[in-house]
Each structure stands twice: as structure tokens, then as C-alpha cells.
Amino acid sequence: VQLQASGGGLAQTGGSLRLSCAASGRSFSNYAMAWFRQTPGKEREFVAAISWNGGTTIYADSVKGRFTISRDNTKNTVSLQMNSLKPEDTAVYYCAARFSKSPTVVGGDRYYSAWGQGTQVTVSS
């Protein structure tokens, strides 16, 4: 599966952005999907993940209650709605795919085999 992320940009503290990731190639519904983020000099950080059918979602504590991950298997897309943005949310955001039909999802980046190119999110204070 090939992934293409979009929707990043500049937002003010307290604002919102919506990221999207379009998938092409093999059957999208065979994949759990996730969002990660990375800032210069730091390791890639898990943000959110969703199971193949959208039945299970998990979030990093730092974004819980502010971010929402969703997917549309008819359109081969996964989205990340980001509300109440903070300057510490500034990062390059990556979508990732893991071949899995399990109802559970995992947050470790080593479990994800396909990655998008990243989209920059900048939150000004």
C-alpha cells in the first residue's frame, strides 16, 4: 500500500487542523492505520491508531481528548482531526499502515510497514 498525507499547515494555539492520508495499492481494509509525528532531534512519536474497520482507536496521552482518528474504507482514507492545538503539537506528521485484521491496534512504529511522506504542522503561540 502507498500512502500520501496532506492537510498540514499553520494554526494558532487553540485552533484546528485536519490531516488526511490517501492509500492506494492493496486493499485498504486489510490495514490498521496510524499517525505518528516527529520533531528535529527527537524520536518519532505515536499519536493515534485505528483498526481495520474503525472499531478500535487508541491515542497517545498527550493528544487524548483533542485529536480524533477516523477512516473511510470506501474512499481509502484515514484522517486525523486535531483540535485545541498547542505549540508542542508542532511536528511533521506521518501516516502509517500495518497489515492487520485484528480488532486490537498497537502504537509501536516497528509494527507499521508502510509510511507516507509526512506533512508539516506548525502551531504558533
Rosetta silent file (secondary structure, phi, psi, omega in degrees, C-alpha in Angstrom):
SEQUENCE: VQLQASGGGLAQTGGSLRLSCAASGRSFSNYAMAWFRQTPGKEREFVAAISWNGGTTIYADSVKGRFTISRDNTKNTVSLQMNSLKPEDTAVYYCAARFSKSPTVVGGDRYYSAWGQGTQVTVSS
SCORE:     score description
SCORE:     0.000 S_00000001
   1 L     0.000  138.714  177.337    0.000    0.000    0.000 S_00000001
   2 E  -108.402  141.486 -174.235    1.216    3.506   -0.841 S_00000001
   3 E  -123.010  141.395  179.332    0.318    6.429    1.390 S_00000001
   4 E  -134.070  111.579 -179.373    0.022   10.153    0.696 S_00000001
   5 E   -92.279  149.288  178.194   -0.509   12.539    3.598 S_00000001
   6 E  -153.972  169.876  172.981   -1.925   16.033    3.256 S_00000001
   7 L   104.197   -3.736  178.235   -3.595   18.791    5.218 S_00000001
   8 L   -70.052  172.277  179.373   -0.756   20.166    7.292 S_00000001
   9 E   163.882 -157.486 -177.685   -0.152   23.850    7.688 S_00000001
  10 E  -107.094  134.030  176.834   -0.031   26.690   10.162 S_00000001
  11 E  -138.110  157.457  175.062   -2.507   27.094   13.009 S_00000001
  12 E   -88.876  159.269  174.737   -2.749   29.241   16.089 S_00000001
  13 L   -55.271  131.009 -177.561   -2.835   27.867   19.615 S_00000001
  14 L    90.148   -8.054 -178.860   -6.330   26.601   20.260 S_00000001
  15 L   -83.956 -172.044 -176.334   -7.039   26.198   16.567 S_00000001
  16 L  -133.553  151.428  170.794   -7.780   23.134   14.467 S_00000001
  17 E  -144.134  154.370  177.111   -6.352   21.271   11.521 S_00000001
  18 E  -126.137  120.993  176.738   -7.423   18.117    9.733 S_00000001
  19 E   -97.177  146.180  176.131   -4.888   15.762    8.235 S_00000001
  20 E  -129.203  151.394  177.864   -5.778   13.215    5.592 S_00000001
  21 E  -135.635  118.437  179.021   -3.946   10.195    4.268 S_00000001
  22 E   -98.709  133.813 -178.432   -4.922    8.613    0.976 S_00000001
  23 E  -111.226  142.973  175.529   -3.984    4.998    0.349 S_00000001
  24 E  -136.656  160.212 -179.966   -3.520    3.251   -2.966 S_00000001
  25 L   106.312 -128.668 -174.824   -2.493   -0.236   -3.932 S_00000001
  26 L   -69.444  165.553 -172.364   -3.594   -3.250   -1.954 S_00000001
  27 L   -53.385  115.348 -176.558   -6.909   -3.489   -0.154 S_00000001
  28 H   -60.626  -34.554 -176.078   -7.048   -0.660    2.358 S_00000001
  29 H   -72.306   -3.017  174.397   -9.437   -2.515    4.644 S_00000001
  30 H   -87.579    0.211 -171.130   -6.727   -5.102    5.370 S_00000001
  31 E  -120.002  134.067  161.769   -4.685   -2.484    7.189 S_00000001
  32 E   -77.166  149.160 -175.653   -4.694   -0.892   10.588 S_00000001
  33 E  -126.001  152.983 -178.872   -3.682    2.738   10.256 S_00000001
  34 E  -149.580  161.598  171.928   -1.820    5.144   12.491 S_00000001
  35 E  -119.373  136.702  173.470   -0.434    8.646   12.748 S_00000001
  36 E  -126.846  166.186  175.574    2.996    9.434   14.148 S_00000001
  37 E  -143.472  157.501 -177.490    4.874   12.688   14.467 S_00000001
  38 E  -149.182  137.797  173.461    8.462   13.760   14.691 S_00000001
  39 L  -115.401  156.497 -176.980   10.343   16.930   15.519 S_00000001
  40 L   -55.409  131.601  176.770   14.022   17.564   14.728 S_00000001
  41 L    83.119   -0.714 -179.462   16.369   15.756   17.059 S_00000001
  42 L  -119.540  158.633  177.203   13.632   13.632   18.609 S_00000001
  43 L   -73.441  156.484  176.772   12.409   10.122   18.034 S_00000001
  44 L   -63.969  138.177 -173.367    9.235    9.500   16.122 S_00000001
  45 E  -118.381  134.077  175.878    6.252    9.626   18.459 S_00000001
  46 E   -68.105  139.911  177.813    2.994    7.695   18.280 S_00000001
  47 E  -115.588  -56.198 -176.860   -0.119    9.858   18.010 S_00000001
  48 E  -161.343  155.541  177.068   -3.141    7.676   17.214 S_00000001
  49 E  -144.657  156.675 -178.331   -4.137    4.399   15.589 S_00000001
  50 E  -141.421  140.392 -179.157   -7.307    2.807   14.266 S_00000001
  51 L   -72.330  172.234 -172.156   -8.179   -0.803   13.499 S_00000001
  52 L   -58.040  -31.801 -177.247   -9.004   -2.070   10.010 S_00000001
  53 L  -108.660    7.369  179.423  -12.754   -1.474   10.425 S_00000001
  54 L    80.463    4.051 -175.008  -12.582    1.590   12.653 S_00000001
  55 L   -75.443  -21.630 -179.013  -13.883   -0.357   15.637 S_00000001
  56 L  -130.683  134.508  174.877  -10.882    0.341   17.852 S_00000001
  57 E  -133.009  147.370  174.313   -8.902    3.524   18.323 S_00000001
  58 E  -135.707  153.897 -176.164   -6.035    4.383   20.643 S_00000001
  59 E  -137.448  150.701  168.354   -4.336    7.690   21.376 S_00000001
  60 L   -68.081  147.032 -179.450   -1.210    8.995   22.973 S_00000001
  61 L   -57.280  -33.070 -176.001   -1.952   10.593   26.323 S_00000001
  62 L   -67.621  -18.370 -177.668   -0.661   13.915   25.003 S_00000001
  63 L  -118.981   -5.511 -176.833   -3.444   14.142   22.391 S_00000001
  64 L   -58.976  132.157 -179.094   -6.287   12.258   24.049 S_00000001
  65 L    88.084  -11.855  179.841   -9.454   14.320   24.067 S_00000001
  66 L  -115.297  -34.639 -178.214   -8.107   16.736   21.452 S_00000001
  67 E  -107.752  148.508  176.476   -7.368   14.558   18.404 S_00000001
  68 E  -134.720  125.654  176.291   -9.688   12.115   16.651 S_00000001
  69 E   -99.096  140.639  178.560   -8.621    9.471   14.166 S_00000001
  70 E  -148.583  165.680  179.082  -11.136    8.117   11.670 S_00000001
  71 E  -144.139  155.661  175.417  -11.191    6.186    8.430 S_00000001
  72 E  -130.811  102.332 -176.192  -13.368    5.720    5.391 S_00000001
  73 L   -72.602  -15.336  176.259  -12.724    2.357    3.754 S_00000001
  74 L   -78.414  -22.300 -179.629  -14.922    3.276    0.784 S_00000001
  75 L  -112.008    1.084 -179.656  -12.590    6.170   -0.016 S_00000001
  76 L    55.739   46.337 -179.452   -9.328    4.557    1.168 S_00000001
  77 E  -132.063  151.176  169.864   -8.593    7.411    3.518 S_00000001
  78 E  -128.402  141.469 -175.706   -7.667    7.918    7.155 S_00000001
  79 E  -126.463  157.583  174.586   -7.970   11.284    8.843 S_00000001
  80 E  -132.395  107.197  175.661   -6.720   12.984   11.972 S_00000001
  81 E   -86.781  121.243 -175.801   -8.863   15.820   13.295 S_00000001
  82 E  -115.698  114.778  179.297   -6.721   17.970   15.562 S_00000001
  83 L  -115.761  165.493  178.543   -8.472   20.427   17.865 S_00000001
  84 L    48.891   49.116 -175.526   -7.244   22.654   20.687 S_00000001
  85 L   -64.060  147.288  179.747   -3.810   22.681   19.136 S_00000001
  86 L  -123.623  156.124  177.811   -0.781   23.526   21.242 S_00000001
  87 H   -55.692  -31.636  179.838    2.695   24.691   20.205 S_00000001
  88 H   -72.220   -6.385  173.322    4.043   21.311   21.322 S_00000001
  89 H   -81.754   -8.164  178.669    1.946   19.674   18.595 S_00000001
  90 L   -61.268  124.715 -176.378    4.298   21.233   16.043 S_00000001
  91 E  -178.297  170.675  165.300    5.910   18.382   14.102 S_00000001
  92 E   -89.129  127.787 -177.373    5.998   16.518   10.835 S_00000001
  93 E  -103.497  134.082 -178.621    3.084   14.113   10.869 S_00000001
  94 E  -121.210  138.357  168.543    3.271   10.730    9.148 S_00000001
  95 E   -96.658  151.642 -175.901    0.552    8.231    8.383 S_00000001
  96 E  -144.602  154.239 -177.968    1.440    4.553    8.533 S_00000001
  97 E  -126.790  143.777  177.051   -0.153    1.213    7.697 S_00000001
  98 E  -131.576  124.544  178.847    0.068   -2.214    9.298 S_00000001
  99 E   -67.046  109.205 -176.397   -1.334   -5.297    7.627 S_00000001
 100 L  -166.399  130.544  172.473   -3.771   -6.498   10.266 S_00000001
 101 L  -106.533   16.723  179.031   -7.381   -7.632   10.559 S_00000001
 102 L   -73.496  148.044  175.270   -7.124   -7.786   14.341 S_00000001
 103 L   -74.688  -10.300  177.875   -9.660   -5.854   16.434 S_00000001
 104 L  -100.311  157.430  177.590   -6.759   -4.539   18.513 S_00000001
 105 L  -129.754  157.371 -178.401   -4.253   -1.900   17.470 S_00000001
 106 L  -125.270  158.697 -175.898   -0.710   -1.119   18.560 S_00000001
 107 L  -107.072   -7.543 -177.974    1.272    2.068   18.847 S_00000001
 108 L   -74.073  133.185 -175.552    4.864    0.996   18.225 S_00000001
 109 H   -68.441  -18.869 -179.373    6.269    2.269   14.960 S_00000001
 110 H   -69.467  -14.925 -179.333    8.146   -1.002   14.408 S_00000001
 111 H   -85.651   -9.460 -174.895    4.787   -2.691   13.713 S_00000001
 112 L  -106.378  129.323 -170.857    3.997   -0.465   10.729 S_00000001
 113 L  -104.536  -18.130 -179.433    5.491   -1.327    7.381 S_00000001
 114 E  -121.918  138.242 -174.406    4.214    1.378    5.056 S_00000001
 115 E  -134.504  143.742  172.372    4.718    5.101    5.581 S_00000001
 116 L   -83.087  179.492 -172.360    3.586    8.288    3.935 S_00000001
 117 L   -85.034  -10.068 -179.979    5.899   11.179    3.148 S_00000001
 118 L    93.235  145.613  176.818    4.921   13.401    6.067 S_00000001
 119 E  -137.632  134.433 -174.663    3.121   16.712    6.330 S_00000001
 120 E   -80.318  131.980  172.228    4.275   19.674    8.426 S_00000001
 121 E  -120.134  125.972  179.237    2.066   21.021   11.193 S_00000001
 122 E  -125.651  125.137  179.886    3.114   24.258   12.866 S_00000001
 123 E  -114.700  119.509 -178.118    1.241   25.730   15.800 S_00000001
 124 E   -90.866  146.540 -179.555    2.071   29.286   16.737 S_00000001
 125 L   -90.167    0.000    0.000    1.780   30.557   20.287 S_00000001
